[in-house]
PDB file of C-alpha atoms and ligand atoms in Angstrom:
ATOM      1  CA  MET X   1      28.799   0.309  -0.107  1.00  0.00           C
ATOM      2  CA  LYS X   2      25.780   1.291   1.710  1.00  0.00           C
ATOM      3  CA  TYR X   3      23.155   0.720  -0.982  1.00  0.00           C
ATOM      4  CA  LYS X   4      23.503  -2.442  -2.952  1.00  0.00           C
ATOM      5  CA  ARG X   5      20.320  -1.941  -5.057  1.00  0.00           C
ATOM      6  CA  SER X   6      19.152   1.569  -5.956  1.00  0.00           C
ATOM      7  CA  LEU X   7      16.582   3.222  -8.122  1.00  0.00           C
ATOM      8  CA  LEU X   8      17.862   6.457  -9.697  1.00  0.00           C
ATOM      9  CA  LYS X   9      15.342   8.798 -11.005  1.00  0.00           C
ATOM     10  CA  LEU X  10      16.608  10.956 -13.741  1.00  0.00           C
ATOM     11  CA  SER X  11      14.279  13.647 -14.870  1.00  0.00           C
ATOM     12  CA  GLY X  12      13.929  14.695 -18.423  1.00  0.00           C
ATOM     13  CA  GLU X  13      15.096  18.300 -17.500  1.00  0.00           C
ATOM     14  CA  ALA X  14      18.498  16.907 -16.364  1.00  0.00           C
ATOM     15  CA  LEU X  15      19.041  15.210 -19.611  1.00  0.00           C
ATOM     16  CA  MET X  16      18.545  18.627 -21.568  1.00  0.00           C
ATOM     17  CA  GLY X  17      21.345  20.423 -19.892  1.00  0.00           C
ATOM     18  CA  ASP X  18      21.535  24.016 -20.863  1.00  0.00           C
ATOM     19  CA  ASN X  19      19.175  23.512 -23.846  1.00  0.00           C
ATOM     20  CA  GLU X  20      15.711  24.617 -23.664  1.00  0.00           C
ATOM     21  CA  PHE X  21      14.441  21.318 -25.093  1.00  0.00           C
ATOM     22  CA  GLY X  22      15.584  17.834 -25.935  1.00  0.00           C
ATOM     23  CA  LEU X  23      18.726  16.037 -25.251  1.00  0.00           C
ATOM     24  CA  HIS X  24      22.243  17.133 -24.332  1.00  0.00           C
ATOM     25  CA  SER X  25      24.955  14.828 -25.319  1.00  0.00           C
ATOM     26  CA  THR X  26      27.516  15.796 -22.815  1.00  0.00           C
ATOM     27  CA  ARG X  27      25.076  15.454 -20.109  1.00  0.00           C
ATOM     28  CA  LEU X  28      24.001  12.029 -21.291  1.00  0.00           C
ATOM     29  CA  GLN X  29      27.733  11.105 -21.536  1.00  0.00           C
ATOM     30  CA  GLN X  30      28.444  12.353 -18.017  1.00  0.00           C
ATOM     31  CA  TYR X  31      25.516  10.513 -16.436  1.00  0.00           C
ATOM     32  CA  ALA X  32      26.434   7.277 -18.112  1.00  0.00           C
ATOM     33  CA  GLU X  33      29.949   7.702 -16.614  1.00  0.00           C
ATOM     34  CA  GLU X  34      28.413   8.368 -13.255  1.00  0.00           C
ATOM     35  CA  VAL X  35      26.386   5.244 -13.462  1.00  0.00           C
ATOM     36  CA  LYS X  36      29.361   3.112 -14.670  1.00  0.00           C
ATOM     37  CA  LYS X  37      31.284   4.164 -11.470  1.00  0.00           C
ATOM     38  CA  VAL X  38      28.658   2.720  -9.498  1.00  0.00           C
ATOM     39  CA  VAL X  39      28.156  -0.274 -11.568  1.00  0.00           C
ATOM     40  CA  ASP X  40      31.953  -0.932 -11.268  1.00  0.00           C
ATOM     41  CA  MET X  41      31.699  -1.053  -7.586  1.00  0.00           C
ATOM     42  CA  GLY X  42      29.269  -4.117  -7.994  1.00  0.00           C
ATOM     43  CA  ALA X  43      26.158  -1.968  -7.146  1.00  0.00           C
ATOM     44  CA  GLN X  44      22.715  -2.594  -8.768  1.00  0.00           C
ATOM     45  CA  VAL X  45      21.330   0.275 -10.675  1.00  0.00           C
ATOM     46  CA  ALA X  46      17.912   0.531 -12.063  1.00  0.00           C
ATOM     47  CA  ILE X  47      16.648   3.887 -13.597  1.00  0.00           C
ATOM     48  CA  VAL X  48      13.404   5.606 -14.215  1.00  0.00           C
ATOM     49  CA  ILE X  49      13.632   8.358 -16.726  1.00  0.00           C
ATOM     50  CA  GLY X  50      11.485  11.400 -17.177  1.00  0.00           C
ATOM     51  CA  GLY X  51      10.259  13.102 -20.304  1.00  0.00           C
ATOM     52  CA  GLY X  52       9.694  16.738 -19.234  1.00  0.00           C
ATOM     53  CA  ASN X  53      12.533  17.835 -21.817  1.00  0.00           C
ATOM     54  CA  ILE X  54      10.343  16.583 -24.718  1.00  0.00           C
ATOM     55  CA  PHE X  55       6.790  16.745 -23.504  1.00  0.00           C
ATOM     56  CA  ARG X  56       4.748  17.308 -20.166  1.00  0.00           C
ATOM     57  CA  GLY X  57       1.181  16.596 -20.543  1.00  0.00           C
ATOM     58  CA  PHE X  58      -0.039  18.590 -17.728  1.00  0.00           C
ATOM     59  CA  SER X  59       1.834  21.903 -17.817  1.00  0.00           C
ATOM     60  CA  ARG X  60       1.448  22.442 -21.610  1.00  0.00           C
ATOM     61  CA  ILE X  61      -2.307  22.159 -21.149  1.00  0.00           C
ATOM     62  CA  LYS X  62      -2.185  24.744 -18.394  1.00  0.00           C
ATOM     63  CA  GLU X  63      -0.254  27.052 -20.310  1.00  0.00           C
ATOM     64  CA  LYS X  64      -2.804  26.981 -22.994  1.00  0.00           C
ATOM     65  CA  THR X  65       0.024  26.792 -25.571  1.00  0.00           C
ATOM     66  CA  ILE X  66      -1.225  23.745 -27.250  1.00  0.00           C
ATOM     67  CA  THR X  67      -4.671  22.131 -27.431  1.00  0.00           C
ATOM     68  CA  ILE X  68      -4.364  18.492 -26.422  1.00  0.00           C
ATOM     69  CA  ASN X  69      -6.469  16.807 -23.994  1.00  0.00           C
ATOM     70  CA  ARG X  70      -4.811  15.803 -20.683  1.00  0.00           C
ATOM     71  CA  ILE X  71      -4.943  12.059 -21.377  1.00  0.00           C
ATOM     72  CA  LYS X  72      -3.505  12.367 -24.789  1.00  0.00           C
ATOM     73  CA  GLY X  73      -0.906  14.818 -23.514  1.00  0.00           C
ATOM     74  CA  ASP X  74       0.132  12.399 -20.781  1.00  0.00           C
ATOM     75  CA  TYR X  75       0.518   9.673 -23.286  1.00  0.00           C
ATOM     76  CA  MET X  76       2.771  12.044 -25.300  1.00  0.00           C
ATOM     77  CA  GLY X  77       4.774  12.558 -22.130  1.00  0.00           C
ATOM     78  CA  MET X  78       5.172   8.763 -21.471  1.00  0.00           C
ATOM     79  CA  LEU X  79       6.280   8.317 -25.160  1.00  0.00           C
ATOM     80  CA  ALA X  80       8.842  11.048 -24.561  1.00  0.00           C
ATOM     81  CA  THR X  81      10.278   8.987 -21.644  1.00  0.00           C
ATOM     82  CA  VAL X  82      10.886   6.180 -24.209  1.00  0.00           C
ATOM     83  CA  ILE X  83      12.759   8.424 -26.465  1.00  0.00           C
ATOM     84  CA  ASN X  84      15.011   9.516 -23.455  1.00  0.00           C
ATOM     85  CA  GLY X  85      15.472   5.791 -22.286  1.00  0.00           C
ATOM     86  CA  ILE X  86      16.697   4.792 -25.689  1.00  0.00           C
ATOM     87  CA  ALA X  87      19.124   7.757 -25.919  1.00  0.00           C
ATOM     88  CA  PHE X  88      20.498   6.876 -22.376  1.00  0.00           C
ATOM     89  CA  GLN X  89      20.662   3.155 -23.119  1.00  0.00           C
ATOM     90  CA  SER X  90      23.037   4.118 -26.072  1.00  0.00           C
ATOM     91  CA  TYR X  91      25.306   6.182 -23.940  1.00  0.00           C
ATOM     92  CA  LEU X  92      25.507   3.386 -21.305  1.00  0.00           C
ATOM     93  CA  GLU X  93      26.076   0.743 -24.064  1.00  0.00           C
ATOM     94  CA  ASN X  94      28.750   2.819 -25.689  1.00  0.00           C
ATOM     95  CA  ILE X  95      30.828   2.632 -22.317  1.00  0.00           C
ATOM     96  CA  GLY X  96      30.328  -1.056 -21.995  1.00  0.00           C
ATOM     97  CA  ILE X  97      27.170  -1.252 -19.651  1.00  0.00           C
ATOM     98  CA  CYS X  98      24.797  -3.890 -20.683  1.00  0.00           C
ATOM     99  CA  THR X  99      21.436  -2.119 -20.465  1.00  0.00           C
ATOM    100  CA  TYR X 100      17.888  -3.261 -20.797  1.00  0.00           C
ATOM    101  CA  ILE X 101      14.840  -1.103 -21.175  1.00  0.00           C
ATOM    102  CA  GLN X 102      11.608  -2.194 -19.663  1.00  0.00           C
ATOM    103  CA  THR X 103       8.620  -0.239 -20.728  1.00  0.00           C
ATOM    104  CA  ALA X 104       4.953   0.085 -19.022  1.00  0.00           C
ATOM    105  CA  ILE X 105       3.307   0.380 -22.484  1.00  0.00           C
ATOM    106  CA  ARG X 106       4.031  -2.591 -24.685  1.00  0.00           C
ATOM    107  CA  MET X 107       6.223  -2.012 -27.750  1.00  0.00           C
ATOM    108  CA  ASP X 108       8.049  -5.198 -28.243  1.00  0.00           C
ATOM    109  CA  GLU X 109      10.387  -3.983 -31.011  1.00  0.00           C
ATOM    110  CA  ILE X 110      11.818  -1.564 -28.724  1.00  0.00           C
ATOM    111  CA  ALA X 111      11.691  -2.816 -25.105  1.00  0.00           C
ATOM    112  CA  GLU X 112      10.954  -5.675 -22.751  1.00  0.00           C
ATOM    113  CA  PRO X 113       7.540  -5.201 -21.155  1.00  0.00           C
ATOM    114  CA  PHE X 114       7.853  -4.244 -17.351  1.00  0.00           C
ATOM    115  CA  GLY X 115       8.225  -7.240 -15.271  1.00  0.00           C
ATOM    116  CA  LYS X 116       9.799  -7.070 -11.886  1.00  0.00           C
ATOM    117  CA  ASP X 117      11.260 -10.472 -11.656  1.00  0.00           C
ATOM    118  CA  ARG X 118      13.019 -10.165 -14.946  1.00  0.00           C
ATOM    119  CA  ALA X 119      14.186  -6.684 -13.928  1.00  0.00           C
ATOM    120  CA  ILE X 120      15.584  -8.045 -10.647  1.00  0.00           C
ATOM    121  CA  HIS X 121      17.315 -10.965 -12.787  1.00  0.00           C
ATOM    122  CA  HIS X 122      19.169  -8.279 -14.918  1.00  0.00           C
ATOM    123  CA  LEU X 123      20.113  -6.411 -11.992  1.00  0.00           C
ATOM    124  CA  GLU X 124      21.554  -9.330 -10.330  1.00  0.00           C
ATOM    125  CA  LYS X 125      23.522 -10.185 -13.558  1.00  0.00           C
ATOM    126  CA  GLY X 126      25.010  -6.647 -13.170  1.00  0.00           C
ATOM    127  CA  ARG X 127      22.982  -5.135 -16.069  1.00  0.00           C
ATOM    128  CA  VAL X 128      21.414  -1.793 -15.864  1.00  0.00           C
ATOM    129  CA  VAL X 129      17.616  -1.521 -16.250  1.00  0.00           C
ATOM    130  CA  ILE X 130      15.871   1.599 -17.507  1.00  0.00           C
ATOM    131  CA  PHE X 131      12.212   1.744 -16.868  1.00  0.00           C
ATOM    132  CA  VAL X 132      10.335   3.762 -19.445  1.00  0.00           C
ATOM    133  CA  ALA X 133       6.655   4.948 -20.041  1.00  0.00           C
ATOM    134  CA  GLY X 134       6.083   5.882 -16.487  1.00  0.00           C
ATOM    135  CA  LEU X 135       3.513   3.630 -14.929  1.00  0.00           C
ATOM    136  CA  GLY X 136       1.614   3.461 -18.272  1.00  0.00           C
ATOM    137  CA  ASN X 137      -1.325   5.499 -16.857  1.00  0.00           C
ATOM    138  CA  PRO X 138      -2.306   9.104 -17.372  1.00  0.00           C
ATOM    139  CA  TYR X 139      -2.472  11.311 -14.475  1.00  0.00           C
ATOM    140  CA  PHE X 140       0.757  10.175 -13.029  1.00  0.00           C
ATOM    141  CA  THR X 141       4.385  11.336 -13.115  1.00  0.00           C
ATOM    142  CA  THR X 142       7.616   9.624 -13.387  1.00  0.00           C
ATOM    143  CA  ASP X 143       8.388  10.497  -9.747  1.00  0.00           C
ATOM    144  CA  THR X 144       5.449   8.311  -8.613  1.00  0.00           C
ATOM    145  CA  ALA X 145       6.601   5.672 -11.057  1.00  0.00           C
ATOM    146  CA  ALA X 146      10.157   5.815  -9.495  1.00  0.00           C
ATOM    147  CA  VAL X 147       8.825   5.172  -6.029  1.00  0.00           C
ATOM    148  CA  LEU X 148       6.569   2.325  -7.287  1.00  0.00           C
ATOM    149  CA  ARG X 149       9.253   0.553  -9.399  1.00  0.00           C
ATOM    150  CA  ALA X 150      11.744   0.987  -6.565  1.00  0.00           C
ATOM    151  CA  ILE X 151       9.353  -0.759  -4.118  1.00  0.00           C
ATOM    152  CA  GLU X 152       8.603  -3.473  -6.759  1.00  0.00           C
ATOM    153  CA  ILE X 153      12.231  -4.267  -7.343  1.00  0.00           C
ATOM    154  CA  ARG X 154      12.776  -3.955  -3.597  1.00  0.00           C
ATOM    155  CA  ALA X 155      15.460  -1.263  -4.046  1.00  0.00           C
ATOM    156  CA  ASP X 156      17.307  -0.144  -0.922  1.00  0.00           C
ATOM    157  CA  VAL X 157      16.879   3.543  -1.724  1.00  0.00           C
ATOM    158  CA  LEU X 158      15.373   5.755  -4.291  1.00  0.00           C
ATOM    159  CA  LEU X 159      17.829   8.610  -5.574  1.00  0.00           C
ATOM    160  CA  LYS X 160      16.328  11.646  -7.107  1.00  0.00           C
ATOM    161  CA  GLY X 161      19.345  13.289  -9.108  1.00  0.00           C
ATOM    162  CA  THR X 162      18.371  16.975  -9.792  1.00  0.00           C
ATOM    163  CA  ARG X 163      20.269  20.098 -10.201  1.00  0.00           C
ATOM    164  CA  VAL X 164      19.786  21.321  -6.554  1.00  0.00           C
ATOM    165  CA  ASP X 165      21.798  19.672  -3.816  1.00  0.00           C
ATOM    166  CA  GLY X 166      18.850  18.773  -1.483  1.00  0.00           C
ATOM    167  CA  ILE X 167      15.929  20.239   0.216  1.00  0.00           C
ATOM    168  CA  TYR X 168      16.131  23.654   1.878  1.00  0.00           C
ATOM    169  CA  THR X 169      14.068  25.433   4.413  1.00  0.00           C
ATOM    170  CA  THR X 170      13.047  28.074   1.848  1.00  0.00           C
ATOM    171  CA  ASP X 171      13.945  28.480  -1.889  1.00  0.00           C
ATOM    172  CA  PRO X 172      17.793  28.943  -1.971  1.00  0.00           C
ATOM    173  CA  GLU X 173      17.418  30.786  -5.286  1.00  0.00           C
ATOM    174  CA  LYS X 174      15.122  33.436  -3.691  1.00  0.00           C
ATOM    175  CA  ASP X 175      16.243  33.522   0.012  1.00  0.00           C
ATOM    176  CA  LYS X 176      19.980  33.719   1.024  1.00  0.00           C
ATOM    177  CA  TYR X 177      19.262  32.460   4.428  1.00  0.00           C
ATOM    178  CA  ALA X 178      17.854  29.286   3.247  1.00  0.00           C
ATOM    179  CA  LYS X 179      19.313  26.386   4.805  1.00  0.00           C
ATOM    180  CA  LYS X 180      19.862  22.845   3.549  1.00  0.00           C
ATOM    181  CA  LEU X 181      18.240  20.042   5.572  1.00  0.00           C
ATOM    182  CA  LYS X 182      20.163  16.871   5.948  1.00  0.00           C
ATOM    183  CA  ASN X 183      17.180  14.691   7.038  1.00  0.00           C
ATOM    184  CA  ILE X 184      13.576  15.178   6.741  1.00  0.00           C
ATOM    185  CA  SER X 185      10.554  13.066   7.297  1.00  0.00           C
ATOM    186  CA  PHE X 186       7.866  12.265   4.590  1.00  0.00           C
ATOM    187  CA  ASP X 187       5.490  14.003   6.694  1.00  0.00           C
ATOM    188  CA  MET X 188       7.402  17.140   6.896  1.00  0.00           C
ATOM    189  CA  ALA X 189       8.363  17.024   3.115  1.00  0.00           C
ATOM    190  CA  TYR X 190       4.703  16.751   2.350  1.00  0.00           C
ATOM    191  CA  HIS X 191       3.507  19.540   4.702  1.00  0.00           C
ATOM    192  CA  MET X 192       6.085  21.880   3.571  1.00  0.00           C
ATOM    193  CA  GLY X 193       4.928  21.309  -0.031  1.00  0.00           C
ATOM    194  CA  ILE X 194       8.426  20.418  -1.269  1.00  0.00           C
ATOM    195  CA  ARG X 195       8.403  20.478  -5.100  1.00  0.00           C
ATOM    196  CA  VAL X 196      11.397  18.726  -5.968  1.00  0.00           C
ATOM    197  CA  MET X 197       9.561  15.540  -5.911  1.00  0.00           C
ATOM    198  CA  ASP X 198       5.856  15.174  -6.182  1.00  0.00           C
ATOM    199  CA  GLN X 199       3.402  14.675  -3.397  1.00  0.00           C
ATOM    200  CA  THR X 200       2.096  11.393  -4.353  1.00  0.00           C
ATOM    201  CA  ALA X 201       5.704   9.974  -4.563  1.00  0.00           C
ATOM    202  CA  PHE X 202       6.063  11.211  -0.941  1.00  0.00           C
ATOM    203  CA  ILE X 203       3.034   9.500   0.271  1.00  0.00           C
ATOM    204  CA  LEU X 204       3.875   6.252  -1.447  1.00  0.00           C
ATOM    205  CA  GLY X 205       7.418   6.389  -0.096  1.00  0.00           C
ATOM    206  CA  ASN X 206       6.114   6.842   3.367  1.00  0.00           C
ATOM    207  CA  GLU X 207       3.449   4.046   3.270  1.00  0.00           C
ATOM    208  CA  ASN X 208       6.203   1.746   2.091  1.00  0.00           C
ATOM    209  CA  ASP X 209       9.023   2.880   4.135  1.00  0.00           C
ATOM    210  CA  LEU X 210      11.268   3.679   1.067  1.00  0.00           C
ATOM    211  CA  PRO X 211      14.134   6.204   1.907  1.00  0.00           C
ATOM    212  CA  MET X 212      14.706   8.675  -0.669  1.00  0.00           C
ATOM    213  CA  ILE X 213      17.784  10.909  -1.212  1.00  0.00           C
ATOM    214  CA  ILE X 214      17.555  14.031  -3.062  1.00  0.00           C
ATOM    215  CA  PHE X 215      21.045  15.051  -4.602  1.00  0.00           C
ATOM    216  CA  ASP X 216      23.000  16.997  -7.244  1.00  0.00           C
ATOM    217  CA  ILE X 217      23.542  14.614 -10.050  1.00  0.00           C
ATOM    218  CA  ASN X 218      25.527  17.191 -12.113  1.00  0.00           C
ATOM    219  CA  ARG X 219      28.386  17.182  -9.503  1.00  0.00           C
ATOM    220  CA  LYS X 220      30.954  14.620 -10.834  1.00  0.00           C
ATOM    221  CA  GLY X 221      31.187  11.618  -8.391  1.00  0.00           C
ATOM    222  CA  ASN X 222      28.111  12.270  -6.436  1.00  0.00           C
ATOM    223  CA  PHE X 223      26.257   9.353  -7.434  1.00  0.00           C
ATOM    224  CA  LYS X 224      29.190   7.104  -6.222  1.00  0.00           C
ATOM    225  CA  LYS X 225      29.336   9.132  -3.060  1.00  0.00           C
ATOM    226  CA  VAL X 226      25.599   8.495  -2.149  1.00  0.00           C
ATOM    227  CA  ILE X 227      25.830   4.777  -2.992  1.00  0.00           C
ATOM    228  CA  SER X 228      28.897   4.626  -0.719  1.00  0.00           C
ATOM    229  CA  GLY X 229      26.902   6.099   2.159  1.00  0.00           C
ATOM    230  CA  GLU X 230      28.339   9.754   2.075  1.00  0.00           C
ATOM    231  CA  GLU X 231      25.801  12.149   3.603  1.00  0.00           C
ATOM    232  CA  ILE X 232      25.409  14.291   0.675  1.00  0.00           C
ATOM    233  CA  GLY X 233      22.024  15.790  -0.364  1.00  0.00           C
ATOM    234  CA  THR X 234      18.824  15.402   1.760  1.00  0.00           C
ATOM    235  CA  MET X 235      17.488  12.181   3.058  1.00  0.00           C
ATOM    236  CA  VAL X 236      13.753  11.884   3.098  1.00  0.00           C
ATOM    237  CA  SER X 237      12.606   8.963   5.267  1.00  0.00           C
ATOM    238  CA  LYS X 238       9.838   7.670   7.470  1.00  0.00           C
ATOM    239  CA  LYS X 239       9.471   9.096  11.090  1.00  0.00           C
ATOM    240  CA  LYS X 240      10.836   6.400  13.459  1.00  0.00           C
TER     241      LYS X 240
HETATM  242  N1  UDP L 301       3.235  10.690 -17.479  1.00  0.00           N
HETATM  243  C1  UDP L 301       2.131   9.926 -17.263  1.00  0.00           C
HETATM  244  N2  UDP L 301       1.999   8.796 -16.504  1.00  0.00           N
HETATM  245  C2  UDP L 301       3.230   8.263 -15.979  1.00  0.00           C
HETATM  246  C3  UDP L 301       4.388   9.014 -16.149  1.00  0.00           C
HETATM  247  C4  UDP L 301       4.497  10.156 -16.894  1.00  0.00           C
HETATM  248  O1  UDP L 301       1.067  10.393 -17.755  1.00  0.00           O
HETATM  249  O2  UDP L 301       3.048   7.277 -15.201  1.00  0.00           O
HETATM  250  C5  UDP L 301       3.213  11.728 -18.382  1.00  0.00           C
HETATM  251  C6  UDP L 301       2.875  13.038 -17.740  1.00  0.00           C
HETATM  252  O3  UDP L 301       2.245  13.888 -18.681  1.00  0.00           O
HETATM  253  C7  UDP L 301       4.329  13.718 -17.555  1.00  0.00           C
HETATM  254  C8  UDP L 301       5.146  13.233 -18.672  1.00  0.00           C
HETATM  255  O4  UDP L 301       4.689  11.851 -18.887  1.00  0.00           O
HETATM  256  O5  UDP L 301       4.256  15.160 -17.420  1.00  0.00           O
HETATM  257  C9  UDP L 301       6.648  13.207 -18.485  1.00  0.00           C
HETATM  258  O6  UDP L 301       6.983  12.841 -17.234  1.00  0.00           O
HETATM  259  P1  UDP L 301       7.517  13.651 -16.003  1.00  0.00           P
HETATM  260  O7  UDP L 301       6.805  14.977 -16.009  1.00  0.00           O
HETATM  261  O8  UDP L 301       7.344  12.933 -14.855  1.00  0.00           O
HETATM  262  O9  UDP L 301       9.019  13.819 -16.578  1.00  0.00           O
HETATM  263  P2  UDP L 301      10.223  14.660 -15.782  1.00  0.00           P
HETATM  264  O10 UDP L 301       9.609  15.838 -14.873  1.00  0.00           O
HETATM  265  O11 UDP L 301      10.852  13.672 -14.898  1.00  0.00           O
HETATM  266  O12 UDP L 301      11.210  15.082 -16.681  1.00  0.00           O
END
């Protein structure tokens, strides 16, 4: 295998499947099986889970559909990630994977508080760790949380599982000549304004030399392929 320890970022949207909101059981089951294939190889998997399928502080406020201030909205978004984390933990445990949740906002009955040493200990024991509540601070996203947690647990790579299979020169849904890029530097990703990951995440990744791979998580077997070193998706890395 190429990547012994990875951090998988699963967005809330990925968990809602075709639904407009909430969780999709088939998807949760499918992702749990993807994780199992990788754990069975002896790889260590940590997960940062998003919350956009339940609540996204910022966009709701922009749309003016609901009057909740940004900070409160962001806390609601962080709590949404906790709901997702508990749901995904259940699906992983149902197929025999020992899974711990660590949270950036203390809630002792539900999850361990975040702690990098304990997280690494779990990973070394073959357990999966799900990080929830983002960074515990408003004005951040779970993408940024994913980069930070990956750096803290010394992950070899950050994997962003999405419904697109990588980064394209232009929007592939609008332009039939859009070309998929195999490799791209953080500088390029930042300057192209790539939206698949937020910009703060790219900057942090660049400063800390953390490679990221954007790949299609919905295609069965892809997670294992990426961990094994198959070049699917787009790799974003520091310009050498
Ligand atoms: N959020 C936050 N701080 C964090 C992580 C998340 O305030 O460290 C809030 C923010 O409102 C965000 C919401 O939680 O919109 C859900 O996270 P995100 O949008 O990153 O989820 P995803 O897009 O991955 O589903």
